[in-house]
Amino acid sequence: MTTPRIPKWAGIALLLILGFDLWWRCHTIGPTIRGALGFAPYPVVTGEAEPLDCDEAAYAYIGRGLVHGKVLYRDLSENKPPMGYWLYALAVAIGGANETTIRLMALPYVLATIALVWWIGLRLRGPVAGCLAALGYAVLSTDPYLYGNGSNMEHFLNLFTVGSLAAMVRAAGPADRRWIILAGALVGAASLVKQVAALDGPIYALTLLLIDRGEALEGGRWARKLKDLLALAGGFAIVWAVAILVLWLQGAGSAAYDDIVTYGSALATLKVPDPNAPSKLVRWITGNADPQGRLPWPFDWMFGKTDYLVWWGTGSWPTWLASIPAVGWLLIRRDARRRLLAAWTICAWVQVAAPGLFWAHYYLLPTPGLSLCLAVAFIDAGQAFRTAWRPFRFGRLIVSTTAILAFLAAGAWTARLQVRDYLMVAPEDLTSRFKGGYQWVVLRDMGRDLARRTSEIPDAKLYVWGWQSPLLIYSGLDSPTRHFFADPLLEDYSRGLHRDDPRVRPRVERIMKDLEADPPTLAFVAYPPFPELRKFLEARYVRSPLGGIDVSQAGGLGLWVLRRSM
């Protein structure tokens, strides 16, 4: 396979796209830029920067703990593999556990992914396709409805998975087997961010079985294929072996297994859907959908009304619709690399459904693939249009013209939605509209207030019962327990579910043991407390109206203050 010549204009276009993405993503910190430089190059710069949501703050809190010497899983519990948390710790070590660091930390990963998407498009269909795919991903990866403008784990995952796809595209010929080892290693790195990324491995293995990488390689045909499969599996195994060794040397091996394997599987199988949640099949398409029941056509016709949070597709649904025929087109082509891209994109869509939770940021996973599929199919349509005239082929002309117009309309409409719902929205309002409401803005103010009020209290701690982890970052306080984040199963437990489950009950017992051993100065209760916690708070704490909650009517909700600290 010869390496295609890269025109100078394509390299310049990539640099411009990267510069555009840098400007585009930094809209979320426009007020911070204005405070530092006196101006910000955005049409809307009001209020403060976008505050951290619960996931970003939880990951930043873990990163802060790791930088300060704590050990993941042993001292800080979470249910995902370690790579994402280690990357957060790296960012915190460089810039500190603060809002600006977390807002900026996704940039290098997104920019590198854009460059890889550009390279894959270049290899599959030339420089125009590469540039179109890179630009498309630059926009989709910032979609606020997908929480793309935040520092989500999916940005790390996309870098590793797109890197593995690029390595496989490079290996789909008489190439050095080291590319296959690299592909396996990058799948391993991606699955160390989220386990579902391991599903790319079988796609690559099937590809290696189906393609012939050339007679120039040593040995017989099946012997070569066996070596290819061993190279892929070896790259994956090496990365996981290193991670397991690190955790074992830190004394966290058993705790990591419990958090990732035992409890992680429970999250995927035990979580009870909310009362108004649609079926899993519907949720796969609609996600946790619009609270007013509005879905665009054809989803309103297909699925009717639903009233469950915000639909993930509101900001980019034309692109997603256009990608369906594009993926199908690549899948039926005889080119092995195009089929690989289409299968990889479908696999990413499956990875959205695998955890069974359907949060909006999961839908970032297929965006690199659909950007590439659309770009390649668009160039194919343009080629078909050019060849439809001599000799004149009416059918080809109609199909290619329709495809070109449909792709252009989808791109233009998506750009319109993104300008309206991202660029023209104040950074502080982005989180209010798309990430669970105004609570994150309130929690930022409340966290800062708690920091001021506890500044003179030695070794002050804060326990949060709920998903309000931003309080831990903005207050600078630590939690007294490794289970600092109320995951969905613990929320179920407080409602009377899973009370005797051997995977859930030990966590509740550990929380209460930690609270009894080291009663925190403050406890913020955002959801109805489970009986043991309610009894503990009523025995040792008094309620404060600081959280803006009427404590006489709140049923245990709000801020609780330790009596002896008053």
Coordinates of C-alpha atoms in Angstrom, one line a residue:
M1 CA 0.0 0.0 0.0
T2 CA 1.5 3.3 -1.0
T3 CA 1.2 6.3 1.3
P4 CA -0.9 9.0 -0.4
R5 CA 0.8 12.3 -1.0
I6 CA -0.6 15.0 1.3
P7 CA -1.2 18.3 -0.5
K8 CA 0.1 21.3 1.3
W9 CA -3.4 22.9 1.3
A10 CA -4.7 19.9 3.2
G11 CA -2.1 20.3 6.0
I12 CA -2.9 24.0 6.2
A13 CA -6.6 23.2 6.3
L14 CA -6.0 20.8 9.2
L15 CA -4.2 23.5 11.1
L16 CA -7.1 25.9 10.5
I17 CA -9.6 23.3 11.7
L18 CA -7.5 22.7 14.9
G19 CA -7.4 26.5 15.5
F20 CA -11.1 26.7 14.9
D21 CA -11.8 23.9 17.4
L22 CA -9.6 25.6 20.0
W23 CA -11.6 28.8 19.6
W24 CA -14.9 26.9 19.4
R25 CA -14.4 24.9 22.6
C26 CA -13.0 27.7 24.6
H27 CA -16.3 29.5 24.3
T28 CA -17.2 27.7 27.6
I29 CA -14.5 29.7 29.4
G30 CA -15.1 33.0 27.6
P31 CA -15.6 34.9 30.8
T32 CA -12.4 33.5 32.2
I33 CA -10.5 34.6 29.1
R34 CA -12.1 38.0 29.3
G35 CA -11.0 38.3 32.9
A36 CA -7.4 37.4 32.0
L37 CA -7.1 39.4 28.7
G38 CA -9.7 42.1 29.0
F39 CA -11.6 40.7 26.1
A40 CA -12.9 37.4 24.7
P41 CA -13.5 36.7 20.9
Y42 CA -17.1 35.5 21.3
P43 CA -20.5 37.0 20.5
V44 CA -21.9 36.1 24.0
V45 CA -19.7 36.6 27.1
T46 CA -21.8 37.1 30.2
G47 CA -21.7 35.8 33.7
E48 CA -19.0 33.3 34.6
A49 CA -17.5 30.3 32.8
E50 CA -19.5 27.1 32.6
P51 CA -19.4 25.4 36.0
L52 CA -18.3 21.8 36.5
D53 CA -21.0 19.2 36.4
C54 CA -21.1 16.1 38.7
D55 CA -19.0 13.8 36.6
E56 CA -16.3 16.4 35.9
A57 CA -16.1 17.3 39.6
A58 CA -16.0 13.7 40.8
Y59 CA -13.2 12.9 38.4
A60 CA -11.3 16.1 39.5
Y61 CA -11.8 15.2 43.1
I62 CA -10.3 11.8 42.4
G63 CA -7.4 13.4 40.6
R64 CA -6.8 15.7 43.5
G65 CA -6.7 12.8 45.9
L66 CA -4.3 10.9 43.7
V67 CA -2.0 13.9 43.5
H68 CA -2.1 14.1 47.3
G69 CA -1.0 10.5 47.7
K70 CA -4.3 8.6 47.9
V71 CA -4.6 5.3 46.0
L72 CA -7.4 4.8 43.5
Y73 CA -10.0 2.2 44.6
R74 CA -8.4 1.6 47.9
D75 CA -8.9 5.2 49.2
L76 CA -11.2 6.6 46.4
S77 CA -14.0 4.3 45.0
E78 CA -15.2 4.4 41.4
N79 CA -16.6 1.8 39.1
K80 CA -14.6 2.5 35.9
P81 CA -11.1 1.3 35.0
P82 CA -8.2 3.5 36.0
M83 CA -7.0 5.2 32.9
G84 CA -9.4 8.1 32.8
Y85 CA -8.8 8.9 36.5
W86 CA -5.0 8.8 35.9
L87 CA -5.4 11.3 33.1
Y88 CA -7.4 13.5 35.4
A89 CA -4.7 13.2 38.0
L90 CA -2.1 14.3 35.4
A91 CA -4.2 17.4 34.5
V92 CA -4.6 18.3 38.2
A93 CA -0.9 17.8 38.8
I94 CA -0.2 20.3 36.1
G95 CA -2.9 22.9 36.7
G96 CA -4.6 22.1 40.0
A97 CA -8.1 20.8 40.8
N98 CA -9.9 23.9 39.6
E99 CA -12.6 24.8 37.0
T100 CA -10.2 26.2 34.4
T101 CA -7.9 23.2 34.4
I102 CA -10.9 20.8 34.0
R103 CA -12.4 22.9 31.2
L104 CA -9.1 22.9 29.3
M105 CA -7.9 19.4 29.9
A106 CA -10.0 17.9 27.1
L107 CA -8.4 20.1 24.5
P108 CA -5.3 18.0 23.7
Y109 CA -7.3 14.8 23.4
V110 CA -9.9 16.3 21.1
L111 CA -7.3 18.0 18.9
A112 CA -5.3 14.8 18.6
T113 CA -8.5 12.9 17.7
I114 CA -9.4 15.5 15.0
A115 CA -5.9 15.0 13.5
L116 CA -6.4 11.2 13.5
V117 CA -9.9 11.5 11.9
W118 CA -8.3 13.8 9.2
W119 CA -5.6 11.2 8.6
I120 CA -8.1 8.3 8.3
G121 CA -10.2 10.3 5.9
L122 CA -7.2 11.1 3.8
R123 CA -6.2 7.4 3.6
L124 CA -9.8 6.3 2.7
R125 CA -10.9 8.9 0.2
G126 CA -8.4 11.7 -0.2
P127 CA -7.6 15.1 1.3
V128 CA -11.1 16.7 0.8
A129 CA -12.7 13.8 2.7
G130 CA -10.1 14.1 5.5
C131 CA -10.7 17.8 5.9
L132 CA -14.5 17.4 5.9
A133 CA -14.4 14.6 8.4
A134 CA -12.1 16.6 10.7
L135 CA -14.3 19.7 10.6
G136 CA -17.4 17.6 11.2
Y137 CA -15.9 15.9 14.2
A138 CA -14.7 19.3 15.5
V139 CA -18.3 20.5 15.7
L140 CA -19.9 17.3 16.9
S141 CA -17.4 16.7 19.6
T142 CA -18.5 20.0 21.2
D143 CA -22.2 19.4 20.9
P144 CA -23.6 20.6 24.3
Y145 CA -26.5 18.2 24.1
L146 CA -23.9 15.4 24.1
Y147 CA -22.1 17.1 27.0
G148 CA -19.3 17.3 24.4
N149 CA -18.2 20.8 25.6
G150 CA -17.1 19.2 28.9
S151 CA -14.2 17.0 29.9
N152 CA -15.9 13.7 29.7
M153 CA -14.2 10.3 29.7
E154 CA -15.5 9.8 26.1
H155 CA -13.0 12.3 24.8
F156 CA -10.1 10.1 26.1
L157 CA -11.9 7.0 24.9
N158 CA -12.3 8.5 21.4
L159 CA -8.6 9.3 21.1
F160 CA -7.6 5.8 21.9
T161 CA -10.3 4.1 19.8
V162 CA -9.7 6.4 16.8
G163 CA -6.0 5.8 17.2
S164 CA -6.6 2.0 17.1
L165 CA -8.8 2.5 14.0
A166 CA -6.0 4.5 12.3
A167 CA -3.5 1.7 13.1
M168 CA -5.8 -0.9 11.6
V169 CA -6.4 1.1 8.5
R170 CA -2.6 1.4 8.2
A171 CA -2.3 -2.4 8.8
A172 CA -4.9 -3.4 6.2
G173 CA -2.2 -4.3 3.7
P174 CA 1.4 -5.6 3.6
A175 CA 2.4 -3.4 6.5
D176 CA 4.6 -4.0 9.5
R177 CA 2.9 -6.2 12.1
R178 CA 3.8 -3.5 14.7
W179 CA 0.7 -1.5 13.6
I180 CA -1.5 -4.4 14.6
I181 CA 0.2 -4.6 18.0
L182 CA -0.3 -0.8 18.3
A183 CA -4.0 -1.2 17.4
G184 CA -4.4 -3.9 20.2
A185 CA -2.6 -1.7 22.7
L186 CA -4.8 1.3 21.9
V187 CA -8.0 -0.9 22.3
G188 CA -6.5 -1.9 25.7
A189 CA -5.9 1.7 26.6
A190 CA -9.5 2.6 25.6
S191 CA -11.0 -0.2 27.6
L192 CA -9.0 1.0 30.6
V193 CA -11.1 4.2 30.3
K194 CA -14.4 2.3 29.8
Q195 CA -14.7 -1.5 29.6
V196 CA -17.1 -1.3 26.6
A197 CA -14.3 -0.2 24.3
A198 CA -13.0 -3.8 24.3
L199 CA -15.8 -4.5 21.8
D200 CA -13.6 -3.0 19.1
G201 CA -11.2 -6.0 19.5
P202 CA -13.5 -8.6 17.9
I203 CA -14.2 -6.2 15.0
Y204 CA -10.4 -5.9 14.4
A205 CA -9.9 -9.7 14.8
L206 CA -12.7 -10.4 12.2
T207 CA -11.1 -7.8 9.8
L208 CA -7.7 -9.6 10.1
L209 CA -9.3 -12.9 9.3
L210 CA -11.2 -11.6 6.2
I211 CA -8.5 -9.5 4.6
D212 CA -5.3 -10.6 2.8
R213 CA -2.4 -8.4 3.9
G214 CA -0.3 -9.6 0.9
E215 CA 2.0 -12.4 -0.1
A216 CA 5.0 -10.4 0.8
L217 CA 4.6 -11.4 4.4
E218 CA 6.3 -14.6 5.7
G219 CA 4.6 -18.0 6.1
G220 CA 1.4 -19.5 4.8
R221 CA -1.9 -17.6 4.7
W222 CA -3.4 -19.0 7.9
A223 CA -0.1 -18.9 9.7
R224 CA 0.1 -15.1 9.0
K225 CA -3.4 -14.6 10.2
L226 CA -2.7 -16.4 13.4
K227 CA 0.3 -14.2 14.0
D228 CA -1.8 -11.1 13.3
L229 CA -4.4 -12.2 15.8
L230 CA -1.7 -12.9 18.4
A231 CA -0.2 -9.5 17.8
L232 CA -3.6 -7.8 18.3
A233 CA -4.2 -9.8 21.5
G234 CA -0.7 -9.2 22.7
G235 CA -0.9 -5.5 22.4
F236 CA -4.2 -5.5 24.4
A237 CA -2.8 -7.8 27.0
I238 CA 0.4 -5.8 27.6
V239 CA -1.5 -2.6 28.4
W240 CA -3.9 -4.3 30.8
A241 CA -1.0 -6.2 32.4
V242 CA 0.8 -3.0 33.1
A243 CA -2.3 -1.4 34.7
I244 CA -3.0 -4.4 36.8
L245 CA 0.6 -4.5 38.0
V246 CA 0.5 -0.8 39.0
L247 CA -2.7 -1.4 41.0
W248 CA -1.3 -4.5 42.6
L249 CA 1.9 -2.7 43.6
Q250 CA -0.2 0.0 45.2
G251 CA -2.1 -2.5 47.2
A252 CA -5.4 -1.8 45.4
G253 CA -5.8 -5.0 43.4
S254 CA -8.7 -6.5 45.5
A255 CA -10.5 -3.1 45.8
A256 CA -10.1 -2.5 42.1
Y257 CA -11.7 -5.9 41.2
D258 CA -14.6 -5.2 43.6
D259 CA -15.2 -1.7 42.2
I260 CA -14.7 -2.4 38.4
V261 CA -15.9 -6.0 38.0
T262 CA -18.2 -6.8 40.9
Y263 CA -19.9 -3.5 41.4
G264 CA -19.5 -2.3 37.8
S265 CA -21.6 -5.3 36.6
A266 CA -24.2 -4.6 39.3
L267 CA -24.6 -1.1 37.9
A268 CA -25.3 -2.4 34.5
T269 CA -27.8 -5.1 35.6
L270 CA -29.4 -4.0 38.9
K271 CA -30.3 -0.4 38.3
V272 CA -34.1 0.1 38.5
P273 CA -35.3 2.4 35.7
D274 CA -37.0 5.6 36.8
P275 CA -40.9 5.4 36.8
N276 CA -41.3 7.5 33.7
A277 CA -38.4 5.9 31.7
P278 CA -39.3 4.4 28.3
S279 CA -38.1 0.9 27.3
K280 CA -34.4 0.2 26.7
L281 CA -34.9 -0.1 22.9
V282 CA -36.5 3.4 22.8
R283 CA -33.9 4.8 25.2
W284 CA -31.1 3.6 22.9
I285 CA -32.5 5.9 20.2
T286 CA -33.8 8.7 22.3
G287 CA -31.5 8.5 25.3
N288 CA -32.9 10.2 28.4
A289 CA -35.3 12.3 26.4
D290 CA -37.0 15.8 26.5
P291 CA -38.9 16.6 29.6
Q292 CA -41.7 18.2 27.5
G293 CA -42.0 15.1 25.3
R294 CA -40.9 16.8 22.1
L295 CA -38.8 14.7 19.6
P296 CA -38.1 15.8 16.0
W297 CA -39.5 13.8 13.1
P298 CA -39.3 10.8 12.6
F299 CA -38.7 10.0 16.2
D300 CA -42.0 11.6 17.4
W301 CA -43.8 9.4 14.9
M302 CA -41.8 6.3 15.8
F303 CA -41.7 6.6 19.6
G304 CA -44.5 9.0 20.6
K305 CA -44.0 11.2 23.6
T306 CA -41.5 10.8 26.4
D307 CA -40.8 13.0 29.4
Y308 CA -37.4 12.0 30.6
L309 CA -34.7 14.7 30.7
V310 CA -33.2 16.2 27.5
W311 CA -32.9 14.4 24.2
W312 CA -29.3 14.0 23.2
G313 CA -30.0 14.4 19.5
T314 CA -31.5 17.9 19.6
G315 CA -28.3 19.6 18.5
S316 CA -27.2 17.3 15.7
W317 CA -30.1 15.1 14.6
P318 CA -29.8 16.0 10.9
T319 CA -26.2 14.6 10.8
W320 CA -27.2 11.4 12.6
L321 CA -30.0 10.8 10.1
A322 CA -27.7 11.4 7.2
S323 CA -25.2 9.0 8.6
I324 CA -27.5 6.0 8.4
P325 CA -27.3 5.7 4.5
A326 CA -23.7 6.7 4.6
V327 CA -22.8 3.9 7.0
G328 CA -24.8 1.5 4.9
W329 CA -23.1 2.6 1.7
L330 CA -19.6 1.9 3.2
L331 CA -20.7 -1.4 4.6
I332 CA -21.7 -2.8 1.1
R333 CA -18.5 -1.7 -0.6
R334 CA -15.8 -4.2 -1.3
D335 CA -13.0 -2.1 0.1
A336 CA -11.9 -3.8 3.4
R337 CA -11.0 -0.5 5.0
R338 CA -14.4 1.1 4.3
R339 CA -16.2 -1.9 5.7
L340 CA -13.9 -1.7 8.7
L341 CA -14.9 1.9 9.2
A342 CA -18.6 1.2 8.9
A343 CA -18.4 -1.8 11.3
W344 CA -16.4 0.3 13.8
T345 CA -19.0 3.0 13.7
I346 CA -21.8 0.4 14.3
C347 CA -19.8 -1.1 17.1
A348 CA -19.5 2.4 18.8
W349 CA -23.3 2.7 18.6
V350 CA -23.5 -0.7 20.4
Q351 CA -21.1 0.6 23.0
V352 CA -23.6 3.3 23.8
A353 CA -26.2 0.7 24.7
A354 CA -23.9 -1.7 26.5
P355 CA -23.9 0.0 30.0
G356 CA -27.7 0.3 29.9
L357 CA -27.7 3.8 31.3
F358 CA -28.0 6.0 28.1
W359 CA -26.6 9.2 29.4
A360 CA -26.1 11.9 26.8
H361 CA -22.3 11.9 26.8
Y362 CA -22.3 8.2 25.7
Y363 CA -23.4 9.3 22.3
L364 CA -20.1 11.0 21.7
L365 CA -18.6 7.5 20.9
P366 CA -20.0 7.1 17.4
T367 CA -19.2 10.7 16.3
P368 CA -15.7 10.2 14.8
G369 CA -17.0 7.3 12.8
L370 CA -20.1 9.0 11.5
S371 CA -18.1 12.1 10.6
L372 CA -15.8 9.9 8.5
C373 CA -18.6 7.9 6.9
L374 CA -20.4 11.1 5.9
A375 CA -17.3 12.6 4.4
V376 CA -16.3 9.5 2.4
A377 CA -19.9 9.0 1.2
F378 CA -20.1 12.7 0.2
I379 CA -17.0 12.4 -1.9
D380 CA -18.3 9.2 -3.4
A381 CA -21.5 11.0 -4.3
G382 CA -19.5 13.8 -5.9
Q383 CA -17.5 11.3 -8.0
A384 CA -20.8 9.6 -9.1
F385 CA -22.2 12.9 -10.1
R386 CA -19.1 13.7 -12.2
T387 CA -19.2 10.4 -14.0
A388 CA -23.0 10.4 -14.6
W389 CA -22.8 12.6 -17.7
R390 CA -20.5 10.7 -20.1
P391 CA -22.2 8.4 -20.9
F392 CA -25.3 9.9 -19.5
R393 CA -26.8 7.8 -16.6
F394 CA -30.0 9.3 -15.4
G395 CA -30.4 7.0 -12.3
R396 CA -26.9 7.7 -11.1
L397 CA -27.4 11.4 -11.6
I398 CA -30.6 11.5 -9.6
V399 CA -29.2 9.4 -6.7
S400 CA -25.9 11.3 -6.5
T401 CA -27.6 14.7 -6.7
T402 CA -30.1 13.7 -4.0
A403 CA -27.2 12.4 -1.8
I404 CA -25.1 15.5 -2.2
L405 CA -28.1 17.8 -1.4
A406 CA -29.1 15.7 1.6
F407 CA -25.5 15.7 3.0
L408 CA -25.2 19.5 2.5
A409 CA -28.6 20.1 4.1
A410 CA -27.7 18.0 7.1
G411 CA -24.3 19.7 7.6
A412 CA -25.8 23.2 7.2
W413 CA -28.7 22.5 9.6
T414 CA -26.5 20.9 12.2
A415 CA -24.2 24.0 12.0
R416 CA -27.2 26.2 12.5
L417 CA -28.3 24.3 15.6
Q418 CA -24.8 24.4 17.1
V419 CA -24.4 28.1 16.5
R420 CA -27.9 28.8 18.0
D421 CA -27.6 26.4 21.0
Y422 CA -23.9 26.6 21.8
L423 CA -22.1 29.7 20.4
M424 CA -25.0 32.1 21.0
V425 CA -25.6 30.8 24.6
A426 CA -23.9 32.3 27.6
P427 CA -21.4 29.8 29.0
E428 CA -23.1 29.8 32.4
D429 CA -26.4 28.9 30.7
L430 CA -25.1 25.9 28.8
T431 CA -25.1 23.8 31.9
S432 CA -28.6 25.1 32.9
R433 CA -30.1 24.0 29.6
F434 CA -28.3 20.8 28.9
K435 CA -26.7 19.3 32.0
G436 CA -29.4 18.9 34.6
G437 CA -30.5 22.4 35.3
Y438 CA -29.3 25.4 37.2
Q439 CA -28.1 23.3 40.2
W440 CA -24.4 23.3 39.0
V441 CA -24.3 27.1 39.0
V442 CA -25.9 27.1 42.5
L443 CA -23.5 24.5 43.7
R444 CA -20.5 26.5 42.5
D445 CA -21.7 29.5 44.6
M446 CA -22.5 27.3 47.6
G447 CA -19.1 25.5 47.4
R448 CA -17.3 28.8 47.4
D449 CA -19.4 29.9 50.4
L450 CA -18.6 26.7 52.3
A451 CA -14.9 27.3 51.6
R452 CA -15.1 30.7 53.2
R453 CA -17.1 29.5 56.2
T454 CA -14.8 26.6 57.0
S455 CA -11.5 28.4 56.3
E456 CA -10.9 28.7 60.1
I457 CA -11.9 25.1 61.0
P458 CA -8.9 22.7 61.1
D459 CA -9.3 19.5 59.1
A460 CA -12.9 20.3 58.0
K461 CA -14.6 17.7 55.9
L462 CA -17.7 17.5 53.8
Y463 CA -19.9 14.4 53.1
V464 CA -22.2 14.6 50.1
W465 CA -25.2 12.2 49.9
G466 CA -26.0 12.7 46.2
W467 CA -24.4 13.6 42.9
Q468 CA -23.4 17.1 44.1
S469 CA -19.6 16.5 43.8
P470 CA -18.9 20.1 42.6
L471 CA -19.3 21.0 46.3
L472 CA -16.1 19.1 47.0
I473 CA -14.1 20.9 44.3
Y474 CA -15.4 24.5 44.9
S475 CA -15.2 24.2 48.7
G476 CA -11.8 22.5 48.6
L477 CA -13.0 20.0 51.3
D478 CA -12.4 16.3 51.4
S479 CA -15.0 13.5 52.0
P480 CA -14.5 11.3 55.1
T481 CA -15.3 8.2 53.1
R482 CA -14.0 6.6 49.9
H483 CA -17.6 6.3 48.6
F484 CA -17.9 10.1 48.1
F485 CA -20.3 9.8 45.2
A486 CA -23.9 8.4 45.5
D487 CA -24.1 6.2 42.4
P488 CA -27.4 5.0 41.0
L489 CA -27.5 1.8 43.1
L490 CA -27.0 3.7 46.3
E491 CA -29.8 6.0 45.3
D492 CA -32.0 2.9 44.7
Y493 CA -30.9 1.7 48.2
S494 CA -32.2 4.9 49.8
R495 CA -35.6 4.1 48.2
G496 CA -35.7 0.7 49.8
L497 CA -34.2 -1.4 47.0
H498 CA -31.2 -3.8 47.0
R499 CA -31.2 -3.6 50.8
D500 CA -29.7 -7.2 51.2
D501 CA -27.8 -7.4 48.0
P502 CA -24.2 -8.5 48.8
R503 CA -22.8 -6.0 46.2
V504 CA -24.6 -3.0 47.6
R505 CA -25.0 -3.5 51.3
P506 CA -21.2 -3.5 52.0
R507 CA -20.9 -0.1 50.5
V508 CA -23.5 1.3 52.8
E509 CA -21.8 -0.3 55.8
R510 CA -18.5 1.1 54.8
I511 CA -20.0 4.6 54.5
M512 CA -21.5 4.4 57.9
K513 CA -18.2 3.0 59.4
D514 CA -16.2 5.9 57.9
L515 CA -18.7 8.5 59.1
E516 CA -18.8 7.1 62.6
A517 CA -15.0 7.0 62.8
D518 CA -14.5 10.5 61.4
P519 CA -17.7 12.6 61.6
P520 CA -17.5 15.3 58.9
T521 CA -18.0 18.9 59.8
L522 CA -20.7 19.2 57.2
A523 CA -23.0 16.8 55.4
F524 CA -25.0 17.9 52.4
V525 CA -28.0 15.6 51.7
A526 CA -29.4 16.1 48.2
Y527 CA -31.7 13.0 48.1
P528 CA -33.8 11.3 50.8
P529 CA -31.2 9.6 53.1
F530 CA -31.2 5.9 53.8
P531 CA -32.3 5.0 57.4
E532 CA -28.8 4.5 58.8
L533 CA -27.7 7.9 57.5
R534 CA -30.8 9.7 58.7
K535 CA -30.3 8.3 62.2
F536 CA -26.6 9.3 62.3
L537 CA -27.4 12.8 61.2
E538 CA -30.2 13.3 63.7
A539 CA -28.1 12.2 66.5
R540 CA -25.0 14.4 65.9
Y541 CA -26.0 17.3 63.6
V542 CA -28.3 20.2 63.2
R543 CA -29.8 21.4 60.0
S544 CA -28.8 24.7 58.4
P545 CA -30.9 26.7 55.8
L546 CA -27.6 27.5 54.0
G547 CA -28.5 25.2 51.1
G548 CA -31.6 27.2 50.3
I549 CA -33.9 24.4 51.5
D550 CA -36.8 24.8 53.9
V551 CA -35.5 22.4 56.6
S552 CA -38.9 22.2 58.2
Q553 CA -40.3 20.6 55.1
A554 CA -37.3 18.9 53.5
G555 CA -37.5 15.4 55.0
G556 CA -33.8 15.3 55.8
L557 CA -32.6 17.2 52.8
G558 CA -30.2 20.1 53.0
L559 CA -27.0 21.0 54.8
W560 CA -26.3 19.4 58.2
V561 CA -23.7 20.9 60.6
L562 CA -21.8 18.9 63.3
R563 CA -22.9 20.1 66.7
R564 CA -19.4 20.2 68.2
S565 CA -18.1 22.4 65.4
M566 CA -20.6 25.2 66.0

